[in-house]
Short mmCIF file of C-alpha atoms in Angstrom, two decimals:
data_model
loop_
_atom_site.label_atom_id
_atom_site.label_comp_id
_atom_site.label_asym_id
_atom_site.label_seq_id
_atom_site.Cartn_x
_atom_site.Cartn_y
_atom_site.Cartn_z
CA MET W 1 257.48 120.09 61.06
CA GLY W 2 259.90 122.75 62.21
CA LYS W 3 258.54 125.65 64.15
CA ASN W 4 259.77 129.10 63.31
CA ILE W 5 260.77 130.36 66.72
CA SER W 6 261.97 133.70 65.53
CA GLY W 7 258.62 134.15 63.83
CA ASP W 8 256.83 133.53 67.17
CA ALA W 9 259.08 135.91 68.96
CA THR W 10 258.35 138.68 66.57
CA ASN W 11 254.61 138.22 66.90
CA GLN W 12 253.29 141.62 67.86
CA ASN W 13 250.49 140.12 70.06
CA ASP W 14 253.07 138.74 72.48
CA VAL W 15 254.09 140.88 75.42
CA VAL W 16 257.83 141.12 75.54
CA ASN W 17 259.42 142.38 78.74
CA GLU W 18 262.73 143.79 77.92
CA VAL W 19 265.16 144.71 80.69
CA HIS W 20 267.72 147.26 79.80
CA ILE W 21 270.94 147.05 81.76
CA GLY W 22 273.06 150.08 81.41
CA PRO W 23 276.86 149.80 81.50
CA LEU W 24 277.15 151.26 85.03
CA GLU W 25 274.68 148.75 86.61
CA ALA W 26 276.35 145.83 84.80
CA ARG W 27 279.66 146.81 86.31
CA ARG W 28 278.10 147.07 89.75
CA GLU W 29 276.47 143.69 89.38
CA ALA W 30 279.72 142.11 88.23
CA LEU W 31 281.51 143.67 91.20
CA ALA W 32 278.83 142.38 93.58
CA VAL W 33 279.17 138.83 92.15
CA CYS W 34 282.96 139.03 92.42
CA GLY W 35 282.61 140.25 96.00
CA MET W 36 280.32 137.36 96.86
CA ILE W 37 282.71 134.85 95.28
CA PHE W 38 285.57 136.40 97.24
CA CYS W 39 283.59 136.12 100.49
CA VAL W 40 282.79 132.46 99.79
CA ILE W 41 286.47 131.69 99.04
CA LEU W 42 287.51 133.58 102.18
CA LEU W 43 285.04 131.63 104.33
CA MET W 44 286.19 128.34 102.77
CA THR W 45 289.83 129.20 103.48
CA LEU W 46 289.04 130.13 107.08
CA ARG W 47 287.09 126.92 107.60
CA PHE W 48 289.86 124.85 106.05
CA SER W 49 292.50 126.45 108.25
CA MET W 50 290.29 125.83 111.31
CA ILE W 51 289.98 122.14 110.43
CA SER W 52 293.61 121.59 109.59
CA GLY W 53 294.84 123.38 112.72
CA SER W 54 298.04 125.26 113.05
CA SER W 55 300.91 124.19 110.86
CA THR W 56 303.53 122.30 112.84
CA ARG W 57 305.97 122.90 109.99
CA ASP W 58 305.83 126.59 110.88
CA THR W 59 306.46 125.72 114.53
CA LEU W 60 309.55 123.63 113.83
CA LYS W 61 312.91 125.36 113.69
CA SER W 62 315.25 124.73 110.76
CA TYR W 63 317.31 122.35 112.91
CA GLN W 64 314.33 120.29 114.12
CA ARG W 65 312.90 117.22 112.43
CA PHE W 66 310.05 114.88 113.29
CA ASP W 67 311.20 111.45 114.46
CA GLY W 68 309.27 109.70 111.69
CA SER W 69 311.07 111.71 109.01
CA VAL W 70 314.65 111.05 110.10
CA LEU W 71 314.66 107.78 112.06
CA LYS W 72 314.63 104.68 109.90
CA SER W 73 314.37 100.94 110.45
CA GLN W 74 315.23 100.23 114.12
CA ASP W 75 316.41 103.77 114.97
CA PRO W 76 313.08 104.60 116.68
CA ILE W 77 313.92 101.95 119.31
CA LEU W 78 317.10 103.84 120.22
CA TYR W 79 315.22 107.13 120.34
CA ARG W 80 312.53 105.64 122.58
CA ASN W 81 315.14 104.14 124.89
CA LEU W 82 317.04 107.42 125.17
CA LEU W 83 313.90 109.22 126.26
CA SER W 84 313.09 106.43 128.73
CA ALA W 85 316.60 106.72 130.22
CA VAL W 86 316.13 110.36 131.22
CA GLY W 87 314.31 109.52 134.46
CA ASP W 88 317.19 107.31 135.58
CA ILE W 89 319.78 109.92 134.58
CA THR W 90 318.15 112.76 136.52
CA ASP W 91 317.41 110.54 139.54
CA LEU W 92 320.98 109.24 139.69
CA ARG W 93 322.27 112.81 139.48
CA LEU W 94 320.03 113.70 142.41
CA ILE W 95 321.40 110.79 144.42
CA GLU W 96 325.08 110.96 143.41
CA GLY W 97 325.39 114.72 142.88
CA ASP W 98 326.86 114.32 139.39
CA TRP W 99 325.62 113.18 136.00
CA PRO W 100 325.89 109.37 135.86
CA THR W 101 328.65 107.94 133.71
CA VAL W 102 327.89 105.46 130.94
CA ASP W 103 329.26 102.70 133.21
CA ASP W 104 326.87 103.81 135.98
CA LEU W 105 323.97 103.52 133.56
CA ILE W 106 325.12 100.14 132.31
CA SER W 107 325.40 98.85 135.88
CA GLU W 108 321.90 100.20 136.55
CA ASP W 109 320.61 98.24 133.50
CA VAL W 110 319.51 101.38 131.67
CA PRO W 111 319.21 100.97 127.89
CA PRO W 112 320.39 101.95 125.31
CA PHE W 113 323.64 102.21 127.33
CA ALA W 114 323.08 98.66 128.57
CA ASN W 115 322.75 97.20 125.10
CA ALA W 116 321.55 93.79 126.27
CA PHE W 117 318.10 95.43 126.44
CA LEU W 118 318.11 96.15 122.69
CA PRO W 119 317.38 93.96 119.68
CA MET W 120 320.42 92.42 117.95
CA GLY W 121 320.69 95.06 115.24
CA LEU W 122 321.23 97.84 117.80
CA LYS W 123 323.90 96.32 120.01
CA ASN W 124 326.63 97.97 117.95
CA TYR W 125 326.42 101.45 119.51
CA THR W 126 329.12 102.81 121.80
CA TRP W 127 328.28 105.63 124.18
CA THR W 128 330.44 108.37 125.69
CA ARG W 129 329.47 110.92 128.31
CA TYR W 130 330.46 114.59 127.98
CA ALA W 131 329.41 116.32 131.17
CA SER W 132 329.50 119.82 132.55
CA LYS W 133 327.99 121.11 135.79
CA GLY W 134 324.64 122.05 134.33
CA TRP W 135 324.31 119.75 131.34
CA VAL W 136 325.34 116.40 129.96
CA ASP W 137 325.65 114.83 126.51
CA TYR W 138 325.54 111.09 125.94
CA TYR W 139 327.02 110.64 122.49
CA GLY W 140 326.43 107.34 120.72
CA VAL W 141 327.71 106.14 117.40
CA GLY W 142 326.92 102.92 115.59
CA GLU W 143 329.27 100.56 113.81
CA THR W 144 328.29 98.32 110.95
CA ASN W 145 328.68 94.66 111.78
CA ALA W 146 327.37 91.30 110.65
CA GLU W 147 324.16 91.75 112.61
CA THR W 148 323.33 95.21 111.28
CA GLU W 149 324.04 94.08 107.74
CA LYS W 150 321.20 91.57 108.08
CA ILE W 151 318.86 94.53 108.30
CA SER W 152 318.97 95.74 104.73
CA ASP W 153 318.00 99.39 105.17
CA HIS W 154 319.71 100.01 108.48
CA ILE W 155 322.62 102.42 108.44
CA PRO W 156 324.14 103.17 111.85
CA ILE W 157 323.61 106.79 112.85
CA SER W 158 325.07 109.17 115.43
CA LEU W 159 322.95 110.29 118.37
CA ILE W 160 323.24 112.65 121.31
CA LEU W 161 320.99 112.63 124.34
CA ARG W 162 321.37 116.09 125.87
CA VAL W 163 319.96 116.80 129.32
CA ILE W 164 320.18 120.43 130.46
CA ASP W 165 319.55 121.64 133.99
CA LEU W 166 317.90 124.99 133.30
CA LYS W 167 318.65 126.20 136.83
CA VAL W 168 322.40 126.11 136.19
CA LYS W 169 323.59 129.22 134.36
CA ASP W 170 326.09 127.92 131.81
CA HIS W 171 324.50 125.53 129.36
CA PRO W 172 324.19 125.15 125.60
CA HIS W 173 321.43 126.60 123.47
CA PRO W 174 318.95 126.08 121.86
CA HIS W 175 316.68 124.42 124.37
CA ILE W 176 313.01 124.27 125.28
CA GLY W 177 311.99 126.64 128.06
CA ILE W 178 313.77 129.72 129.32
CA ASP W 179 316.98 129.86 131.35
CA ASN W 180 316.16 129.32 135.02
CA ASP W 181 312.63 128.36 133.94
CA PRO W 182 310.33 128.35 136.98
CA LYS W 183 308.10 125.63 135.47
CA LEU W 184 310.70 123.40 133.84
CA LYS W 185 313.71 121.88 135.57
CA HIS W 186 315.31 120.00 132.69
CA SER W 187 315.33 120.39 128.93
CA ILE W 188 315.62 117.05 127.16
CA GLN W 189 316.88 116.77 123.59
CA VAL W 190 317.84 113.99 121.22
CA TRP W 191 320.08 115.11 118.34
CA MET W 192 320.96 112.92 115.40
CA TYR W 193 323.21 112.83 112.37
CA PRO W 194 322.23 110.32 109.69
CA GLU W 195 325.71 108.70 109.56
CA LYS W 196 328.82 108.17 111.65
CA ARG W 197 329.96 111.59 112.86
CA PRO W 198 332.43 112.81 115.54
CA TYR W 199 331.10 114.45 118.70
CA PRO W 200 330.19 118.06 117.75
CA GLU W 201 330.59 119.47 121.29
CA GLU W 202 328.10 122.26 121.95
CA ASN W 203 327.76 123.28 118.31
CA VAL W 204 325.17 120.77 117.21
CA VAL W 205 323.22 123.21 115.05
CA GLN W 206 326.29 124.67 113.28
CA LYS W 207 327.57 121.17 112.55
CA GLY W 208 324.36 120.11 110.85
CA TRP W 209 322.89 117.82 113.51
CA LYS W 210 319.09 117.64 113.74
CA TRP W 211 317.04 117.84 116.91
CA VAL W 212 314.56 114.94 116.80
CA ILE W 213 311.05 115.92 117.85
CA SER W 214 308.22 113.46 118.43
CA ALA W 215 304.81 114.50 117.12
CA ASN W 216 303.56 114.59 120.70
CA ASP W 217 306.47 116.59 122.06
CA PRO W 218 305.52 118.98 124.90
CA PHE W 219 307.21 121.71 122.87
CA LEU W 220 304.49 121.36 120.23
CA ASN W 221 301.59 120.66 122.57
CA GLU W 222 302.17 123.20 125.27
CA ASN W 223 303.61 125.88 123.00
CA LYS W 224 306.78 126.07 125.06
CA GLU W 225 309.24 128.56 123.74
CA ILE W 226 312.72 127.75 122.51
CA SER W 227 315.64 129.75 123.87
CA GLU W 228 318.30 130.11 121.22
CA LYS W 229 320.66 132.40 123.12
CA PRO W 230 321.66 132.72 126.78
CA VAL W 231 319.83 135.33 128.83
CA LYS W 232 322.06 138.37 129.47
CA ASN W 233 322.13 139.53 133.08
CA MET X 1 309.07 127.73 186.79
CA LYS X 2 310.26 124.21 186.15
CA LYS X 3 306.65 123.00 186.26
CA THR X 4 305.62 125.57 183.67
CA LYS X 5 308.47 124.53 181.34
CA LEU X 6 307.56 120.87 181.70
CA LEU X 7 303.91 121.65 181.04
CA SER X 8 304.87 123.64 177.92
CA LEU X 9 307.02 120.76 176.70
CA ILE X 10 304.22 118.23 177.25
CA THR X 11 301.73 120.53 175.49
CA PHE X 12 304.17 120.98 172.58
CA LEU X 13 304.71 117.23 172.27
CA CYS X 14 300.95 116.60 172.35
CA PHE X 15 300.42 119.14 169.57
CA SER X 16 303.29 117.68 167.55
CA LEU X 17 301.88 114.16 167.82
CA ALA X 18 298.44 115.40 166.89
CA ALA X 19 299.77 117.39 163.96
CA GLY X 20 301.93 114.56 162.59
CA PRO X 21 299.23 112.38 161.03
CA THR X 22 297.39 115.46 159.78
CA LEU X 23 300.41 116.52 157.71
CA ALA X 24 300.72 113.03 156.32
CA GLU X 25 297.02 112.97 155.49
CA GLN X 26 297.40 116.20 153.52
CA CYS X 27 299.44 114.24 151.06
CA LYS X 28 297.24 111.20 150.78
CA LEU X 29 296.46 111.55 147.10
CA ASN X 30 293.52 109.94 145.39
CA VAL X 31 294.61 109.14 141.85
CA GLY X 32 292.06 108.24 139.20
CA ILE X 33 292.93 106.00 136.26
CA THR X 34 291.12 105.28 133.00
CA LEU X 35 292.76 102.02 131.85
CA HIS X 36 293.95 98.83 133.56
CA PRO X 37 297.71 99.29 132.96
CA TYR X 38 297.55 102.70 134.62
CA TYR X 39 296.14 101.05 137.74
CA SER X 40 299.21 98.80 137.90
CA TRP X 41 301.62 101.65 137.15
CA VAL X 42 300.17 104.10 139.68
CA SER X 43 299.85 101.39 142.36
CA ASN X 44 303.51 100.55 141.96
CA ILE X 45 304.54 104.21 142.07
CA VAL X 46 302.54 105.32 145.10
CA GLY X 47 302.58 102.08 147.14
CA ASP X 48 300.30 102.61 150.12
CA THR X 49 300.74 106.40 150.22
CA ALA X 50 297.77 107.06 147.92
CA THR X 51 294.44 105.64 146.82
CA VAL X 52 294.01 104.50 143.23
CA THR X 53 290.47 104.98 141.94
CA THR X 54 289.22 103.21 138.85
CA LEU X 55 286.78 105.20 136.76
CA ILE X 56 285.05 102.23 135.18
CA PRO X 57 284.12 98.89 136.75
CA GLU X 58 286.19 95.74 136.32
CA ASN X 59 285.57 93.75 133.14
CA SER X 60 284.21 96.81 131.31
CA ASP X 61 285.43 97.55 127.83
CA PRO X 62 286.91 101.06 127.70
CA HIS X 63 286.19 101.25 123.95
CA SER X 64 282.45 101.12 124.35
CA TYR X 65 281.93 102.20 127.94
CA GLN X 66 279.05 104.54 128.68
CA PRO X 67 279.68 106.53 131.89
CA LYS X 68 277.13 106.35 134.72
CA ALA X 69 276.31 108.79 137.50
CA ASP X 70 278.42 106.82 140.02
CA ASP X 71 281.45 107.19 137.76
CA LEU X 72 281.05 110.94 137.85
CA ALA X 73 281.03 110.77 141.64
CA ASN X 74 284.42 109.03 141.46
CA LEU X 75 285.72 111.80 139.28
CA GLN X 76 284.67 114.35 141.89
CA LYS X 77 286.77 112.86 144.68
CA ILE X 78 290.12 112.38 142.93
CA ASP X 79 293.14 114.72 142.96
CA ALA X 80 294.72 113.56 139.70
CA LEU X 81 293.63 111.56 136.69
CA VAL X 82 295.90 109.45 134.51
CA VAL X 83 294.67 109.36 130.91
CA ASN X 84 295.83 107.85 127.62
CA GLY X 85 295.88 111.12 125.68
CA GLN X 86 295.54 109.42 122.30
CA GLY X 87 291.86 108.54 122.55
CA HIS X 88 291.92 105.04 123.96
CA ASP X 89 289.81 106.19 126.90
CA GLU X 90 287.48 108.39 124.92
CA TYR X 91 284.67 107.86 127.44
CA VAL X 92 286.46 110.07 129.96
CA ARG X 93 286.26 113.14 127.74
CA SER X 94 282.52 113.60 128.30
CA MET X 95 282.94 112.85 131.99
CA LEU X 96 285.59 115.53 132.40
CA LYS X 97 283.36 117.98 130.56
CA ALA X 98 280.43 117.10 132.82
CA VAL X 99 282.28 117.60 136.12
CA ASP X 100 284.23 120.64 134.85
CA ARG X 101 286.89 120.51 137.57
CA LYS X 102 289.55 123.14 137.01
CA ASP X 103 291.55 121.90 140.01
CA LEU X 104 291.90 118.35 138.72
CA LYS X 105 295.40 117.46 137.54
CA VAL X 106 295.03 115.48 134.32
CA ILE X 107 298.19 113.48 133.54
CA ASP X 108 298.36 112.80 129.81
CA THR X 109 300.67 109.78 129.55
CA SER X 110 301.30 110.30 125.85
CA VAL X 111 303.02 113.67 126.21
CA GLY X 112 306.59 113.44 124.96
CA LEU X 113 306.17 109.81 123.99
CA PRO X 114 307.32 108.84 120.49
CA LEU X 115 304.15 107.68 118.77
CA ILE X 116 303.70 105.18 115.95
CA PRO X 117 301.19 106.03 113.21
CA THR X 118 298.22 103.68 112.95
CA PHE X 119 298.88 100.85 110.51
CA GLY X 120 298.53 101.91 106.88
CA HIS X 121 298.75 105.58 107.80
CA ASN X 122 302.48 106.04 107.62
CA TYR X 123 304.10 109.42 107.47
CA ASN X 124 304.14 111.02 104.08
CA PHE X 125 307.20 113.16 104.43
CA GLU X 126 307.60 113.68 100.71
CA LYS X 127 304.86 116.25 101.25
CA GLY X 128 306.82 117.92 104.02
CA ASP X 129 307.11 117.55 107.78
CA ASP X 130 303.69 119.06 108.20
CA ALA X 131 302.22 115.69 107.24
CA ALA X 132 303.10 114.48 110.74
CA SER X 133 300.38 116.64 112.22
CA LYS X 134 297.73 114.99 110.05
CA VAL X 135 298.62 111.40 110.89
CA SER X 136 296.49 109.44 113.33
CA TYR X 137 298.61 107.73 115.96
CA ASN X 138 298.32 104.33 117.55
CA SER X 139 296.77 104.81 120.98
CA HIS X 140 298.01 101.48 122.43
CA THR X 141 300.96 103.21 124.04
CA TYR X 142 300.53 101.04 127.16
CA ILE X 143 301.16 97.67 125.47
CA ALA X 144 304.97 97.84 125.59
CA ILE X 145 307.71 98.02 128.19
CA THR X 146 310.04 100.83 127.06
CA GLY X 147 307.19 103.22 126.44
CA ALA X 148 305.58 102.17 129.73
CA ILE X 149 308.76 103.13 131.59
CA GLN X 150 308.76 106.63 130.09
CA GLN X 151 305.09 107.02 131.03
CA ILE X 152 305.69 105.68 134.55
CA GLN X 153 308.45 108.27 135.04
CA LEU X 154 306.13 111.01 133.81
CA ILE X 155 303.37 109.92 136.20
CA ALA X 156 305.83 109.69 139.11
CA ASN X 157 307.15 113.20 138.41
CA GLN X 158 303.71 114.74 138.11
CA LEU X 159 302.39 113.03 141.24
CA GLY X 160 305.56 114.20 142.98
CA GLU X 161 304.70 117.77 142.03
CA LEU X 162 301.27 117.33 143.63
CA CYS X 163 302.77 115.76 146.71
CA PRO X 164 306.37 117.01 147.15
CA GLU X 165 306.75 115.13 150.46
CA ASN X 166 306.51 111.86 148.57
CA ALA X 167 308.28 112.93 145.36
CA ILE X 168 311.50 111.05 146.16
CA LEU X 169 309.59 107.95 147.18
CA TYR X 170 307.58 108.02 143.93
CA LYS X 171 310.78 108.33 141.87
CA LYS X 172 312.41 105.50 143.81
CA ASN X 173 309.39 103.24 143.39
CA ALA X 174 309.14 104.10 139.69
CA ARG X 175 312.79 103.15 139.13
CA ALA X 176 312.43 99.87 141.00
CA TYR X 177 309.32 99.04 138.96
CA ALA X 178 311.09 100.02 135.72
CA LYS X 179 313.96 97.66 136.61
CA ARG X 180 311.52 94.77 137.02
CA LEU X 181 309.87 95.56 133.70
CA ARG X 182 313.22 95.82 131.91
CA ARG X 183 314.13 92.36 133.18
CA ILE X 184 311.05 90.99 131.41
CA LEU X 185 312.21 92.68 128.20
CA LEU X 186 315.77 91.42 128.60
CA ALA X 187 314.64 87.82 129.03
CA ALA X 188 312.44 88.14 125.94
CA LEU X 189 315.19 89.64 123.78
CA ASN X 190 317.63 86.93 124.83
CA LYS X 191 315.18 84.28 123.66
CA ILE X 192 314.24 86.07 120.44
CA GLU X 193 317.93 86.35 119.47
CA SER X 194 318.11 82.60 119.16
CA TYR X 195 315.43 82.50 116.46
CA ASP X 196 315.70 83.38 112.81
CA THR X 197 313.11 86.10 112.23
CA VAL X 198 314.12 87.12 108.70
CA GLU X 199 311.53 84.95 106.94
CA LEU X 200 308.70 85.78 109.34
CA ARG X 201 305.61 87.60 108.14
CA ILE X 202 303.66 88.66 111.21
CA ALA X 203 300.11 89.98 111.14
CA THR X 204 297.76 91.03 113.91
CA VAL X 205 293.97 91.18 113.82
CA HIS X 206 294.12 94.42 115.71
CA ASP X 207 296.54 97.33 115.50
CA GLY X 208 297.34 97.22 119.20
CA TYR X 209 300.75 95.60 119.34
CA ALA X 210 302.95 97.88 117.23
CA TYR X 211 304.83 99.31 120.23
CA LEU X 212 305.52 95.89 121.74
CA MET X 213 306.65 94.34 118.45
CA GLN X 214 308.89 97.34 117.76
CA GLU X 215 310.84 97.00 121.00
CA LEU X 216 311.23 93.27 120.39
CA GLY X 217 312.72 94.05 116.97
CA LEU X 218 309.83 92.39 115.12
CA GLU X 219 308.05 93.88 112.16
CA ILE X 220 304.30 93.71 111.56
CA ALA X 221 303.63 92.94 107.91
CA ALA X 222 299.86 93.39 108.01
CA VAL X 223 296.97 94.34 110.26
CA ILE X 224 293.98 92.30 109.22
CA GLN X 225 291.17 94.09 111.01
CA PRO X 226 292.28 97.50 112.15
CA ARG X 227 289.13 98.07 114.20
CA HIS X 228 288.84 96.65 117.66
CA GLY X 229 286.43 93.90 118.67
CA ILE X 230 284.81 93.27 115.28
CA GLU X 231 282.77 90.08 115.04
CA PRO X 232 283.49 89.18 111.42
CA ASN X 233 280.59 88.15 109.19
CA PRO X 234 281.29 85.47 106.52
CA ARG X 235 282.22 88.07 103.92
CA GLN X 236 284.64 89.84 106.28
CA LEU X 237 286.16 86.50 107.24
CA GLN X 238 286.65 85.70 103.58
CA ASP X 239 288.30 89.10 103.17
CA THR X 240 290.56 88.41 106.16
CA ILE X 241 291.65 85.11 104.62
CA LYS X 242 292.35 86.85 101.31
CA ARG X 243 294.48 89.48 103.03
CA ILE X 244 296.49 86.90 104.97
CA LYS X 245 297.22 85.03 101.75
CA LYS X 246 298.12 88.25 99.91
CA ALA X 247 300.49 89.42 102.66
CA LYS X 248 302.03 85.91 102.82
CA VAL X 249 301.57 85.95 106.58
CA ASN X 250 302.86 82.95 108.52
CA ILE X 251 302.06 84.10 112.07
CA LEU X 252 298.79 85.75 113.03
CA PHE X 253 298.20 87.26 116.46
CA THR X 254 294.56 87.56 117.44
CA GLU X 255 293.09 88.84 120.66
CA ILE X 256 292.39 86.55 123.60
CA ASP X 257 288.63 86.76 123.17
CA TYR X 258 288.76 86.18 119.39
CA GLU X 259 286.41 83.27 118.69
CA LYS X 260 288.01 79.85 118.28
CA ARG X 261 285.85 78.98 115.27
CA TYR X 262 287.29 81.89 113.27
CA VAL X 263 290.79 80.85 114.30
CA ASN X 264 290.13 77.32 113.00
CA ILE X 265 288.69 78.54 109.70
CA ILE X 266 291.63 80.89 109.12
CA PHE X 267 294.12 78.12 109.94
CA GLN X 268 292.39 75.66 107.57
CA GLU X 269 292.25 78.16 104.74
CA THR X 270 295.70 79.73 105.05
CA GLY X 271 297.90 77.37 107.07
CA CYS X 272 298.91 80.44 109.06
CA ARG X 273 299.61 79.73 112.73
CA ILE X 274 297.44 81.68 115.13
CA TYR X 275 298.25 82.93 118.64
CA SER X 276 296.44 85.29 120.95
CA LEU X 277 297.61 88.42 122.74
CA SER X 278 296.09 90.39 125.59
CA HIS X 279 294.93 93.94 125.17
CA ILE X 280 295.69 94.53 128.90
CA SER X 281 292.64 96.77 129.19
CA ASN X 282 290.05 94.35 130.49
CA GLY X 283 289.51 92.12 133.52
CA ILE X 284 290.43 92.64 137.16
CA TYR X 285 292.43 95.64 138.35
CA SER X 286 295.60 94.69 140.19
CA ALA X 287 299.07 96.06 140.85
CA ASP X 288 300.70 93.18 138.99
CA LYS X 289 298.26 92.98 136.05
CA PHE X 290 300.55 94.84 133.68
CA GLU X 291 303.54 92.61 134.46
CA VAL X 292 301.45 89.42 134.24
CA ASP X 293 299.74 90.36 130.98
CA ILE X 294 302.81 91.73 129.21
CA GLN X 295 304.74 88.61 130.23
CA ARG X 296 301.93 86.47 128.86
CA ASN X 297 302.02 88.40 125.57
CA ILE X 298 305.78 88.01 125.32
CA ASP X 299 305.53 84.29 126.09
CA ASP X 300 303.01 83.88 123.27
CA ILE X 301 305.18 85.82 120.83
CA ILE X 302 308.18 83.66 121.72
CA LYS X 303 306.08 80.51 121.36
CA ALA X 304 305.07 81.69 117.88
CA LEU X 305 308.69 82.29 116.88
CA GLN X 306 309.71 78.94 118.33
CA ASP X 307 306.98 77.11 116.36
CA ALA X 308 307.82 78.96 113.15
CA ASN X 309 311.52 78.09 113.51
CA ALA X 310 310.72 74.46 114.30
CA LYS X 311 308.49 74.30 111.21
CA SER X 312 311.13 75.76 108.91
#
């Protein structure tokens, strides 16, 4: 029944090819295999990094957050409206020679300042303008009321729309683009604090506010630089 | 001496008159567009100071359009091209590659626009902010008013850079157009406020209306068929019905060309009321198409809310 394998193997008529591998060659072979494995892993890593693209997390500064990570419930509507208001703000400044007041924007029907253009849950924000020659902040803070309480997960937040004229010397930092940028006239920023907070003046970063960045922000797409300090003349 | 002066003056005036139209003609832009709403937006921005060129014929579906040689000829004669930037006009990519025009100003309307992830692909920020870069975004950025205004301003600014003589006019026109659009939104919000929307479970057959619903303060509970223009087979229809029941949907928005027989079957099986919305990217090009179609969409949404409130 059972075949004696070892008996076959020891049969002297069989030709047995024995390969002797000395210690030195074995080490070389092992090194070569390790090298090949390393190369394969390296190539895989390179390919993976090519597919995944550059890490936007590395691009973001510590005080920047993606809109989807910090804006909840109906907050994205406010954010969208603030960005849509920028055209009106800069145009009115061009016409009037000064940054428009909140009342100007309300009379021009520009949301979110004109809150009639917002859903019920967002009509509880009050806006204040803080303007200087070269930049303006529109600071908005929400109050809880009967309407907002209907929206279970909606907590009123604090927001600042900051528009900086990069051609005017004195303005706050950080901002996208360089001071007196030849390609960029204005730097637009939306800053937020996830609860009711007083106006932080220029020191948004030091006071823990976060700069809200959309995933398609020109800063990410066009690799625009961020100036964190004024240029010294 | 007097004669010479008079002659010089006449000559100068003649030259000035001759030069006048030429200067104006230098700034007669030809702006290409890839989608219907962009035709309306650009037409309202430029008025009669520029030509708006459509890249694909009327009644063509931009999702499945295959460019022809004539379309490439159109691309050769334009100064600027307004594109979606999130892939809704994918056909233009190969065309741009084919013509290889370095001098063509491509205006990506999605730059700087807050984007909404496609339905079911929400951010996963527990894994870090980097997740945002791996999310696919909803490309229907043109089916909404607030987002449209931001894009209109962007187009006006960029066309103004190409044609500085008309920059102020473009801004002025863009603001006037934005005011009209905002009035549509205001009227809609005023009506929506009078309805109770807490119990509503809204679904769409296509993930194209997230931006519009967001600005109206309405939440989409489910997207039944995330892909555009699918003709459902019996099994898919059965699946659709199952999903509607599971999501407890009471209002379903289909697309205008969604077949009536499917609508009837879904209504019979689920009791869910069905309304249709326009994709605004088909039909005849016109300056008022965007306003007409967005108004129609809003009217249908309000009708749905009205019916749901009457029922409850």
